[in-house]
PDB file of C-alpha atoms and ligand atoms in Angstrom:
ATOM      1  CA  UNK A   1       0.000   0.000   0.000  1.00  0.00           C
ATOM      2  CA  UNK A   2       2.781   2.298   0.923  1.00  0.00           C
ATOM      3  CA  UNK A   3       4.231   2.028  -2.879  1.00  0.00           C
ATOM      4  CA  UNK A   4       0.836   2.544  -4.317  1.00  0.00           C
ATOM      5  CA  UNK A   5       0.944   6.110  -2.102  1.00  0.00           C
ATOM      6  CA  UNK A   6       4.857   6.724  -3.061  1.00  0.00           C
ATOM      7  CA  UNK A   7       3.942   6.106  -7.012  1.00  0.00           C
ATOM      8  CA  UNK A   8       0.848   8.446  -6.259  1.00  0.00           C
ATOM      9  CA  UNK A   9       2.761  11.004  -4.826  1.00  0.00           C
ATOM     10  CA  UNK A  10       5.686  10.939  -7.569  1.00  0.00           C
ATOM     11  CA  UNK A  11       3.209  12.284  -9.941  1.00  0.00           C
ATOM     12  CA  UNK A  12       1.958  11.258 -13.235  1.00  0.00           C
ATOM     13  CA  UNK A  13       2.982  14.042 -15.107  1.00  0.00           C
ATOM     14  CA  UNK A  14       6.656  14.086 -17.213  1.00  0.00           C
ATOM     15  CA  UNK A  15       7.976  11.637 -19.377  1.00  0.00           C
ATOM     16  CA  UNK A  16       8.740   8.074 -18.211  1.00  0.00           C
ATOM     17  CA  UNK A  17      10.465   6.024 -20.812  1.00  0.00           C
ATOM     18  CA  UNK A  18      11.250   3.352 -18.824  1.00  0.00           C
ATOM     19  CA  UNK A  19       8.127   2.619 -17.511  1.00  0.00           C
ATOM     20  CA  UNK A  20       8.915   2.196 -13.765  1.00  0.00           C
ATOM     21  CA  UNK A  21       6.808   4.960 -13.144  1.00  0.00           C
ATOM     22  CA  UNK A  22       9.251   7.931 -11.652  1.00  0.00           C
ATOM     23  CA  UNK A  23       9.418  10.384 -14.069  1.00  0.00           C
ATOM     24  CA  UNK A  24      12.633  10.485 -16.171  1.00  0.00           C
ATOM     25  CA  UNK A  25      13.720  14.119 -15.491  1.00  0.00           C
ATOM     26  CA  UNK A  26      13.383  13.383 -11.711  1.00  0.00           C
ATOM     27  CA  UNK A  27      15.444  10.530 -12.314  1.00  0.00           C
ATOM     28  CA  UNK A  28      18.115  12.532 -13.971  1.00  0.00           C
ATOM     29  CA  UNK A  29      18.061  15.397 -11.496  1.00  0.00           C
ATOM     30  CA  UNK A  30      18.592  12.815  -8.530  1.00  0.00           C
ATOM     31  CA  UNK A  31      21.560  10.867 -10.401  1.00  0.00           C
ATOM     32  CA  UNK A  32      23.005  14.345 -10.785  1.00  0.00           C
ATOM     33  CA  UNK A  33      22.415  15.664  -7.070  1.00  0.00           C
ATOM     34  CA  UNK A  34      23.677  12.512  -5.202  1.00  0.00           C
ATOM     35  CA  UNK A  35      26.408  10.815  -7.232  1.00  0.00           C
ATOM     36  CA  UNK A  36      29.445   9.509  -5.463  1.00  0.00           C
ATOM     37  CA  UNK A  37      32.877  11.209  -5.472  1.00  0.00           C
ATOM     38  CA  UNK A  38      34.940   8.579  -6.878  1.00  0.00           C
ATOM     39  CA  UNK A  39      38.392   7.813  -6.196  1.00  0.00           C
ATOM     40  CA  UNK A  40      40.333   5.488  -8.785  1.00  0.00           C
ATOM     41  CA  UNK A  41      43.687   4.286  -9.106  1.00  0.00           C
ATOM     42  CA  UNK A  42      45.755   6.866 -10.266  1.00  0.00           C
ATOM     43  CA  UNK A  43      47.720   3.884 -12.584  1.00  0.00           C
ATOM     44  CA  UNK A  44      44.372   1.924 -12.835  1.00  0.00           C
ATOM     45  CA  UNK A  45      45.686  -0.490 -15.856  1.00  0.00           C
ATOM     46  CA  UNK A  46      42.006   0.327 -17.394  1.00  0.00           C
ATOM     47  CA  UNK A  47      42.704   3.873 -16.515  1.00  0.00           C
ATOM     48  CA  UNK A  48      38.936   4.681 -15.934  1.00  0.00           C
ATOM     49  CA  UNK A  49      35.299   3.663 -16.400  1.00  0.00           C
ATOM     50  CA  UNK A  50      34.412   3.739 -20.120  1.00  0.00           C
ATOM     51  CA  UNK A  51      31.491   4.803 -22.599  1.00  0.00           C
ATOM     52  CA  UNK A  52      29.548   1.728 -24.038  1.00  0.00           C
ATOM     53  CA  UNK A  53      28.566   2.179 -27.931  1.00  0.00           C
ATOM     54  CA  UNK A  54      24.819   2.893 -27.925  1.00  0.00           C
ATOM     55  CA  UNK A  55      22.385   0.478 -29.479  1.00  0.00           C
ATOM     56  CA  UNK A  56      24.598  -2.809 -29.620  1.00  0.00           C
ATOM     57  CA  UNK A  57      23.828  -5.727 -27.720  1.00  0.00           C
ATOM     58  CA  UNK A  58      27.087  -6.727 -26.991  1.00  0.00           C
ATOM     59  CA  UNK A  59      28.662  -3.913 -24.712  1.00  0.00           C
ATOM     60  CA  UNK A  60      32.002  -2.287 -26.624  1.00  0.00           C
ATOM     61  CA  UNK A  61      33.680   0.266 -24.778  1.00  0.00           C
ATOM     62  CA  UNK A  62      34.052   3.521 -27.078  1.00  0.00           C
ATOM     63  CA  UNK A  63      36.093   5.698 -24.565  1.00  0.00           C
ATOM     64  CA  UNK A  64      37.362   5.197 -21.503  1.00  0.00           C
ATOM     65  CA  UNK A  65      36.422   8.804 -20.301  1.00  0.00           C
ATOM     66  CA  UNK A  66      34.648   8.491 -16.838  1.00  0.00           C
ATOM     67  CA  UNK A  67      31.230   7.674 -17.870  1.00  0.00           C
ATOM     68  CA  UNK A  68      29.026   6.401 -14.925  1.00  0.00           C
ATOM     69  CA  UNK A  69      25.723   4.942 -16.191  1.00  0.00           C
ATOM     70  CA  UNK A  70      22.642   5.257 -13.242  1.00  0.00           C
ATOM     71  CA  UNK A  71      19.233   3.851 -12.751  1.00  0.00           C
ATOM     72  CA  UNK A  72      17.014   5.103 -10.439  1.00  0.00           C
ATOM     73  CA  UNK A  73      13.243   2.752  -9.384  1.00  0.00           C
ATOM     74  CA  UNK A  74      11.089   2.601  -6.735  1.00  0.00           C
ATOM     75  CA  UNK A  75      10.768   0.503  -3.710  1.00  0.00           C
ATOM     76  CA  UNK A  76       8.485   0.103  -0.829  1.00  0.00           C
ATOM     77  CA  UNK A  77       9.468   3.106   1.225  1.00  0.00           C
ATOM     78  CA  UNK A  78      11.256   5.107  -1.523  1.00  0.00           C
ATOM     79  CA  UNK A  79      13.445   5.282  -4.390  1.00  0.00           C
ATOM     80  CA  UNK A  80      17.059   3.463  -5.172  1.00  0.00           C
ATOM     81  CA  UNK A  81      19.770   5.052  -7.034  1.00  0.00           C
ATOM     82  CA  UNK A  82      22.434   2.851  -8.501  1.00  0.00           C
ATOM     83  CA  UNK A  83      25.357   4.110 -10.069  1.00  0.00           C
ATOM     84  CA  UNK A  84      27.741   1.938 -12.419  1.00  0.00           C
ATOM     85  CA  UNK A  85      31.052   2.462 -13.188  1.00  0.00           C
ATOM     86  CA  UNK A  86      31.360  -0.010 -16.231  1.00  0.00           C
ATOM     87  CA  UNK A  87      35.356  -1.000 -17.382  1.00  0.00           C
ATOM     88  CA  UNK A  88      36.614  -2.593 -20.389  1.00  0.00           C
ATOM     89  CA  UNK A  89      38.755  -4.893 -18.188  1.00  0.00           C
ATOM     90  CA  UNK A  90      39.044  -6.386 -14.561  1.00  0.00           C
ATOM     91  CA  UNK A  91      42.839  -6.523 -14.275  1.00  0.00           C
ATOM     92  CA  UNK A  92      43.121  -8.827 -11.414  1.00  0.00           C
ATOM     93  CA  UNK A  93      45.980 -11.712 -11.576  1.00  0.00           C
ATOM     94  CA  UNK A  94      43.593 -13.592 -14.178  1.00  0.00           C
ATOM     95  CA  UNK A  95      42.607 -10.554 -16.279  1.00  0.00           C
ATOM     96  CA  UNK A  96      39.126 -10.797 -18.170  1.00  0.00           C
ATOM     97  CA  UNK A  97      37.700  -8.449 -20.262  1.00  0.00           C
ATOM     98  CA  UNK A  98      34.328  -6.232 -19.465  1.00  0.00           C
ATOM     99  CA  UNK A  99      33.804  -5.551 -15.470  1.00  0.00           C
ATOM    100  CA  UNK A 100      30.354  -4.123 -14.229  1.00  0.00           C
ATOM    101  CA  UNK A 101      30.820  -2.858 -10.342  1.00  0.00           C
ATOM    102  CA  UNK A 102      28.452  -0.111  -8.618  1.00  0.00           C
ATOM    103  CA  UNK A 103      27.152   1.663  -5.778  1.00  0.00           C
ATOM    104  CA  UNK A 104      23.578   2.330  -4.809  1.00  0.00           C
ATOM    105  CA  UNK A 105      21.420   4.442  -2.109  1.00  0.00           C
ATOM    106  CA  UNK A 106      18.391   4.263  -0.623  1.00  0.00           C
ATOM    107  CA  UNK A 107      16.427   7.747  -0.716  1.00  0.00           C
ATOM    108  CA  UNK A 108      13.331   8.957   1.046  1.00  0.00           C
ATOM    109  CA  UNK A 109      10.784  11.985   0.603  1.00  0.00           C
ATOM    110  CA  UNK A 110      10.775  13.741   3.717  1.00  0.00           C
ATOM    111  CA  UNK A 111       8.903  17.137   3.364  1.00  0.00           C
ATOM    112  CA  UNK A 112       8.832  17.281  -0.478  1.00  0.00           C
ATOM    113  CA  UNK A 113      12.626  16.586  -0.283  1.00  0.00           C
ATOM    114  CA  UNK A 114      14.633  13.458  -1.607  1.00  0.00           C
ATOM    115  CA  UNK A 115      17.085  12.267   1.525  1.00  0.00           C
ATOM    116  CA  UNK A 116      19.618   9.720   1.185  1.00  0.00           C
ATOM    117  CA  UNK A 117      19.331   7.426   4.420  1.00  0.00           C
ATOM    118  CA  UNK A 118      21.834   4.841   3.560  1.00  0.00           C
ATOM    119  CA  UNK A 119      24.588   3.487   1.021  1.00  0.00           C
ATOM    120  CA  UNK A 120      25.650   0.484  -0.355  1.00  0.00           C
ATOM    121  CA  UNK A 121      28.902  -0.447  -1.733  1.00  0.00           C
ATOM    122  CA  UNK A 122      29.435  -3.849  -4.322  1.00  0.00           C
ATOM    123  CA  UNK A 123      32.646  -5.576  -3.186  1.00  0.00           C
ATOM    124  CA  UNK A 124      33.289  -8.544  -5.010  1.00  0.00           C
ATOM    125  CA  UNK A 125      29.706  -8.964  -5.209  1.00  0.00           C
ATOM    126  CA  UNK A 126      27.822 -12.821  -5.387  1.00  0.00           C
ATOM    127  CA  UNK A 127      31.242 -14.804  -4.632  1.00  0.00           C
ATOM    128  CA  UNK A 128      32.813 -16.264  -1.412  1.00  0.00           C
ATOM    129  CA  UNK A 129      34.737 -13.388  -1.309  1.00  0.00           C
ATOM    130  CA  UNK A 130      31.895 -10.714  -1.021  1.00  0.00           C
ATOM    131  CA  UNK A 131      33.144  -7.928   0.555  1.00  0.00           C
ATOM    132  CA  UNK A 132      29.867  -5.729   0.042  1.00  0.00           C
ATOM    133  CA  UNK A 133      29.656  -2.764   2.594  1.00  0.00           C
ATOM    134  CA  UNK A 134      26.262  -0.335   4.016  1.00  0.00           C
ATOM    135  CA  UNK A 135      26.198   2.187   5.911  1.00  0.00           C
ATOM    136  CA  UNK A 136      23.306   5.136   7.140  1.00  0.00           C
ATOM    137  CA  UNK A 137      23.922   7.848   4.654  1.00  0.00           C
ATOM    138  CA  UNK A 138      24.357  10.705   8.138  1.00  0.00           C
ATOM    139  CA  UNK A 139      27.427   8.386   9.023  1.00  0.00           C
ATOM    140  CA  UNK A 140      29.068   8.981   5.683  1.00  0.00           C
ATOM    141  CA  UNK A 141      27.806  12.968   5.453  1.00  0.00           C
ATOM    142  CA  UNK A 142      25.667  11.486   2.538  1.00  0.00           C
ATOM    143  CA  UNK A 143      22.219  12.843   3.329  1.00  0.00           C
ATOM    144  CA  UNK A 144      22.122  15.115   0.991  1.00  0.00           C
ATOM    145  CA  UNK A 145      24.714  14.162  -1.746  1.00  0.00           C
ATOM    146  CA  UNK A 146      26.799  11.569  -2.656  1.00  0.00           C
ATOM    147  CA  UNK A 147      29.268   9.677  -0.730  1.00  0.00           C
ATOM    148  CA  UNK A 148      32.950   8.978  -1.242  1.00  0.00           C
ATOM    149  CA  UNK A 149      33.667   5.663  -2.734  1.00  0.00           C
ATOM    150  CA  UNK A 150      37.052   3.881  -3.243  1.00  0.00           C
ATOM    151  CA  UNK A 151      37.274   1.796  -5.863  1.00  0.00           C
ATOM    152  CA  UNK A 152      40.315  -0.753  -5.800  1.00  0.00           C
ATOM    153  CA  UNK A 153      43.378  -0.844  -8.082  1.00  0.00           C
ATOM    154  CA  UNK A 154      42.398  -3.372 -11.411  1.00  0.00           C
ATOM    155  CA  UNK A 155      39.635  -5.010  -9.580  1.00  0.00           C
ATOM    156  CA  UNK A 156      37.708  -2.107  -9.070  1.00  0.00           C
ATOM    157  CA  UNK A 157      35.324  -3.483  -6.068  1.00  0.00           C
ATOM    158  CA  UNK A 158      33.985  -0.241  -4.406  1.00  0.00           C
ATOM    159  CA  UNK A 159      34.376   1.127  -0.402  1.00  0.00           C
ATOM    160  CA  UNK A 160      32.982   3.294   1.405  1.00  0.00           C
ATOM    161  CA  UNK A 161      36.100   4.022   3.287  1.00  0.00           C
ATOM    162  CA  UNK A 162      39.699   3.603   2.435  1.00  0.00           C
ATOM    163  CA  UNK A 163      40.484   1.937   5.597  1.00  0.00           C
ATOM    164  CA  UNK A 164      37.932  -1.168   4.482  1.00  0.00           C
ATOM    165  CA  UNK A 165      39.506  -1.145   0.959  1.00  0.00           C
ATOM    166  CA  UNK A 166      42.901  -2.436   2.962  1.00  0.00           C
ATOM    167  CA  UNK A 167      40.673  -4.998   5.262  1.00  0.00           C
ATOM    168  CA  UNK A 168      39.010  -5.807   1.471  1.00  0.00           C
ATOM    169  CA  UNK A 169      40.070  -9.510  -0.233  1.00  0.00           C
ATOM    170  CA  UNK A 170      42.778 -10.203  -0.681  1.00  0.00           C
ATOM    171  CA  UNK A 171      44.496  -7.738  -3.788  1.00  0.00           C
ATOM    172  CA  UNK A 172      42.078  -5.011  -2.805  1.00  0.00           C
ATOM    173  CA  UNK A 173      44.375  -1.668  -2.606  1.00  0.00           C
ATOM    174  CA  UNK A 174      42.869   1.694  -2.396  1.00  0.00           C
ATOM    175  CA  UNK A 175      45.657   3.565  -1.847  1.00  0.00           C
ATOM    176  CA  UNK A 176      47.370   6.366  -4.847  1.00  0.00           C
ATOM    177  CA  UNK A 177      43.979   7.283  -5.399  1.00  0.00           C
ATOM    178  CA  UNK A 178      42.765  10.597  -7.665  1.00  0.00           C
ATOM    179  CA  UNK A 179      39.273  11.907  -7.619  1.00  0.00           C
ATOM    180  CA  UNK A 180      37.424  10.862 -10.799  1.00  0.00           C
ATOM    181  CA  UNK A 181      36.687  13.458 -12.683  1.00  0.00           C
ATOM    182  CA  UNK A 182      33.166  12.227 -14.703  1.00  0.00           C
ATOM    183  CA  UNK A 183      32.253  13.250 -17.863  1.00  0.00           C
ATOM    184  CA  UNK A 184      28.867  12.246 -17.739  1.00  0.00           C
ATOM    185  CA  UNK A 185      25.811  10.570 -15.903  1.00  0.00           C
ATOM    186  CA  UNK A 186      23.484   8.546 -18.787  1.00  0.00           C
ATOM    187  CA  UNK A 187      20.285   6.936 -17.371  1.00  0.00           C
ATOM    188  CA  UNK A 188      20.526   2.834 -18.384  1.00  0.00           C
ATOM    189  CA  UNK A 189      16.557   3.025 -17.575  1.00  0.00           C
ATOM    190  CA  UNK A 190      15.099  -0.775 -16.145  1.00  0.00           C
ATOM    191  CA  UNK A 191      16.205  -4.001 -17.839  1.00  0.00           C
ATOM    192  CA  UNK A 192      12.794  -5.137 -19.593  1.00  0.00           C
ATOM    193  CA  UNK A 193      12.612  -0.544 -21.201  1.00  0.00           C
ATOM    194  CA  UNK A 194      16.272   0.137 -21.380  1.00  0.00           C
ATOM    195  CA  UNK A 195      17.097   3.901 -22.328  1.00  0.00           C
ATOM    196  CA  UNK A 196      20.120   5.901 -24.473  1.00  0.00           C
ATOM    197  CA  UNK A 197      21.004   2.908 -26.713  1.00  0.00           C
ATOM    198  CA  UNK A 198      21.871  -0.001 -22.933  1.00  0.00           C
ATOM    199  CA  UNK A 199      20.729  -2.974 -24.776  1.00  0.00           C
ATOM    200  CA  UNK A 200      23.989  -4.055 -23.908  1.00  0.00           C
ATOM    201  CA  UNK A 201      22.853  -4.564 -20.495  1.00  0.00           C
ATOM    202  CA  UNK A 202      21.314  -7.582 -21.213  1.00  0.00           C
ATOM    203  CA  UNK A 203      23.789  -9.120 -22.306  1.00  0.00           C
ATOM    204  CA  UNK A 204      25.392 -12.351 -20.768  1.00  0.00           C
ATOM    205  CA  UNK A 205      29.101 -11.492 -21.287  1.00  0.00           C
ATOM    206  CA  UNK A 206      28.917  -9.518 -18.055  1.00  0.00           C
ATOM    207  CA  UNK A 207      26.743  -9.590 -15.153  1.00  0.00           C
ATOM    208  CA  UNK A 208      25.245  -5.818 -15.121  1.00  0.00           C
ATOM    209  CA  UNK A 209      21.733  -7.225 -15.215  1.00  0.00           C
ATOM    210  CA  UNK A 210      21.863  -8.790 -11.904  1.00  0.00           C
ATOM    211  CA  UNK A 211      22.856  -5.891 -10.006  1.00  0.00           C
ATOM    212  CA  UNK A 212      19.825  -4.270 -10.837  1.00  0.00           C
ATOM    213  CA  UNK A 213      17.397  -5.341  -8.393  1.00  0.00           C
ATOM    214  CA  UNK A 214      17.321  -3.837  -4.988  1.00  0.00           C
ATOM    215  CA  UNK A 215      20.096  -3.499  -3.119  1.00  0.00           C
ATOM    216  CA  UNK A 216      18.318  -2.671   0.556  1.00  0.00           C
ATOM    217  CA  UNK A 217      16.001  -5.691   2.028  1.00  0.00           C
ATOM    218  CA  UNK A 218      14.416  -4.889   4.728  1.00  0.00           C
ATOM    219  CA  UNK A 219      16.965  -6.725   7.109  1.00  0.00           C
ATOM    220  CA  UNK A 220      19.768  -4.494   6.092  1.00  0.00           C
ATOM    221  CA  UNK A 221      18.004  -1.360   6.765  1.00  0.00           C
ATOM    222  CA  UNK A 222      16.848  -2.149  10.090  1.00  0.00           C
ATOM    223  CA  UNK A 223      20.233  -3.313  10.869  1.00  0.00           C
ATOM    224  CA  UNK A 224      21.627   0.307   9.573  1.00  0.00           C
ATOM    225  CA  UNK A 225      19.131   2.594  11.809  1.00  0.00           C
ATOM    226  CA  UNK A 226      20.913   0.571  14.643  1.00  0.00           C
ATOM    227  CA  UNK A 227      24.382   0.468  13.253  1.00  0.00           C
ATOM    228  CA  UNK A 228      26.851   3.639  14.383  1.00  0.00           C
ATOM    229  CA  UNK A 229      29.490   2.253  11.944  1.00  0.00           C
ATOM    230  CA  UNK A 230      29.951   0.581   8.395  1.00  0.00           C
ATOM    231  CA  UNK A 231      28.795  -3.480   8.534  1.00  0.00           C
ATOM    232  CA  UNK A 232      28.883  -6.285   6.410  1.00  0.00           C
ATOM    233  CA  UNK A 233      25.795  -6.006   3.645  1.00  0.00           C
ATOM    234  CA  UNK A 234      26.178  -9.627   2.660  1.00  0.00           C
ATOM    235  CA  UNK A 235      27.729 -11.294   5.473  1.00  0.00           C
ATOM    236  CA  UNK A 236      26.810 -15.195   3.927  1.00  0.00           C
ATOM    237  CA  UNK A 237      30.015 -16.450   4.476  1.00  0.00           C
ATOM    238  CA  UNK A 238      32.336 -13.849   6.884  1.00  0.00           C
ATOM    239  CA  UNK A 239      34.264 -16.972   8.707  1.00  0.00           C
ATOM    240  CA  UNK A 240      36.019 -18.057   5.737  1.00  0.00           C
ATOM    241  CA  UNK A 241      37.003 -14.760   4.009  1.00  0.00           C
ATOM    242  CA  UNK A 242      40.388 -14.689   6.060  1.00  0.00           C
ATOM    243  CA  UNK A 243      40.884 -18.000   4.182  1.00  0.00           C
ATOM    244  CA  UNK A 244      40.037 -16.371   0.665  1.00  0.00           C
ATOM    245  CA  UNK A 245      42.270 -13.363   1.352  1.00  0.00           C
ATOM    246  CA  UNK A 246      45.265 -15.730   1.447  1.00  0.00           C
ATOM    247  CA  UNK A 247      44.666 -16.432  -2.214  1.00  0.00           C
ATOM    248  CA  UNK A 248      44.161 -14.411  -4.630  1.00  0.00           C
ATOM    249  CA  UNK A 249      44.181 -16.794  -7.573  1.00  0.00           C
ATOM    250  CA  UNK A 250      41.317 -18.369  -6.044  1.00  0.00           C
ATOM    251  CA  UNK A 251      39.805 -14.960  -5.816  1.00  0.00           C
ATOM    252  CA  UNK A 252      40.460 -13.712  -9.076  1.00  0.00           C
ATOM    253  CA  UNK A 253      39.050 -17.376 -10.268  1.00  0.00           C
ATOM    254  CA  UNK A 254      35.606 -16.618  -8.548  1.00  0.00           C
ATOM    255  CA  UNK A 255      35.508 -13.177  -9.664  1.00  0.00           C
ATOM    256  CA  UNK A 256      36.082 -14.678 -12.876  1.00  0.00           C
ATOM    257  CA  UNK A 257      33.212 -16.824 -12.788  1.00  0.00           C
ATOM    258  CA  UNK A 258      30.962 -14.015 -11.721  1.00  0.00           C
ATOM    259  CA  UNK A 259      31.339 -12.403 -15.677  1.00  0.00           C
ATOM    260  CA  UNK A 260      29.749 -15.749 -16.893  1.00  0.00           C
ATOM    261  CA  UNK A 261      26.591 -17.752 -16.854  1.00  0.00           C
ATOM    262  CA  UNK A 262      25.235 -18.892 -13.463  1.00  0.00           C
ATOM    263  CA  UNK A 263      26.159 -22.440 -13.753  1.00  0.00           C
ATOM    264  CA  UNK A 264      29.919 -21.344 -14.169  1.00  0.00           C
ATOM    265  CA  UNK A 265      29.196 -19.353 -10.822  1.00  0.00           C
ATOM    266  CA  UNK A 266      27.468 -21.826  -9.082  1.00  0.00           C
ATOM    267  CA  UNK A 267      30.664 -24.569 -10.698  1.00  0.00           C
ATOM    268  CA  UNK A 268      32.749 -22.010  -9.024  1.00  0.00           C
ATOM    269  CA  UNK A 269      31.205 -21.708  -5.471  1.00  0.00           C
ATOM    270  CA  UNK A 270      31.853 -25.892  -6.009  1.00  0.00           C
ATOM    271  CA  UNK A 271      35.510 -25.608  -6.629  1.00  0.00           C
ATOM    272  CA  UNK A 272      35.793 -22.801  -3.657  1.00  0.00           C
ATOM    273  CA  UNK A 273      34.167 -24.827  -1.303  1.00  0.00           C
ATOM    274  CA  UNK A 274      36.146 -28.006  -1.497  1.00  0.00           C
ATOM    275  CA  UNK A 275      38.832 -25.744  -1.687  1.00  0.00           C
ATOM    276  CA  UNK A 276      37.659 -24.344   1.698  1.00  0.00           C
ATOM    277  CA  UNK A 277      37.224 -28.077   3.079  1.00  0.00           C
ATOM    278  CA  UNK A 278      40.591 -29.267   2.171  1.00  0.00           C
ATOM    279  CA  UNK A 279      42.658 -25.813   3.472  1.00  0.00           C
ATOM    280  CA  UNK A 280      39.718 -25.573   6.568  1.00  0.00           C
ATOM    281  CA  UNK A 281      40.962 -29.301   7.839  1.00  0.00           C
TER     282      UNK A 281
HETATM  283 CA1   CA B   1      11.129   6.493 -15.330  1.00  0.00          CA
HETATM  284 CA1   CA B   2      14.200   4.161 -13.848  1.00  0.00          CA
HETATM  285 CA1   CA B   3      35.828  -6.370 -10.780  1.00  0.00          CA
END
């Protein structure tokens, strides 16, 4: 009932492209207020995130010129913002091409105003290894803008401080970092009504589509309006992460799998565990 009231009082009136029922220029002006200062690698080896050619259903990367592609939808309670930062290349020890990471927040309408109330950071998202990170958007001085994000050095998982970056898996390094200077925000729009020429975002040679669901279940927010620090989003499997850390191939081999089909991921969470059995003994 509550989202039947939010879509009511989002209005009816503008243009709405993607069908998700926020009107696109809101969309756009919210992307623009609350996006994340970035901080890359200053000798990233894919230098920075890169424009995909419109209208191709395979993504190729045109320029890498600090692009970040957003979505914006709404969920019981409010709206989500994701933001993408979409590279030609994941140059961890086992390079692979095409690497889709983000960062999302949760906003509310509080007196005809959008407020952020909390962040979420990808971190080696969906694999043994997840290092995903949350916080309540006052914590990070993110109410009312964007937070700062780290992204790592080749394997560009994101933080939401630089201290986690270091306690990140394994290769994760933060440090050397520049501010990213971006040279545009373009709307991707929902995955069934994709907008400014994303059909690429279907496509199975990287995982974009799946990270664009929500990011905030109901759990995790109630854990943030008690939380005073930054926690765990996806805390599956925290005991054996220590483990992972120690090796990176394995890492890189998971984070691997995550670019392909399902089955490869699910072949991969196979060959961790046992991994983990055998090294756990
Ligand atoms: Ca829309
Ligand atoms: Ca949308
Ligand atoms: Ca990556």
């Amino acid at each position: 009932m509550r989202f039947f009231f939010l879509l009511l009082s989002l209005g009816t009136f503008g243009a709405d492209q993607d069908l998700d029922g926020v009107p696109d220029e809101l969309e756009q002006r919210l992307l623009e207020r609350f996006v994340p200062r970035f901080y890359t690698a200053v000798d990233d080896c894919d230098v920075a995130p890169a424009e995909f050619e419109r209208g191709r259903t395979a993504p190729v990367a045109k320029k890498k010129n600090g692009t970040i592609y957003g979505q914006v939808f709404a969920v019981s309670g409010g709206l989500e913002v994701h933001y993408y930062h979409l590279w030609s290349a994941d140059c961890g020890k086992i390079r692979h091409p095409l690497d889709a990471e983000h960062v999302s927040g949760f906003l509310s309408e509080e007196k005809g105003e959008w407020r952020a109330r909390y962040w979420y950071a990808a971190a080696h998202e969906n694999t043994v290894c997840d290092r995903g990170s949350a916080a309540r958007a006052g914590l990070l001085y993110a109410e009312w803008r964007g937070p700062e994000v780290w992204i790592s050095r080749g394997k560009h998982a994101s933080f939401l401080s630089e201290a986690a970056c270091r306690t990140g898996c394994g290769s994760d390094r933060c440090d050397r970092s520049k501010r990213l200077a971006v040279s545009q925000l373009i709307n991707l729009g929902e995955v069934e009504n994709r907008l400014n020429g994303s059909d690429w975002v279907l496509s199975t040679a990287w995982n974009l589509s799946e990270k664009m669901g929500s990011d905030f279940p109901p759990a995790l927010r109630a854990a943030l309006d008690g939380s005073k620090r930054i926690i765990a989003a996806n805390p599956a499997t925290p005991g054996v992460q220590p483990v992972i850390a120690a090796g990176n191939t394995t890492i890189d081999s998971l984070a691997l799998a995550n670019t392909k089909t399902e089955g490869a991921l699910s072949k991969a969470h196979k060959t961790a565990k046992s991994w983990l059995q055998k090294h756990l003994r």
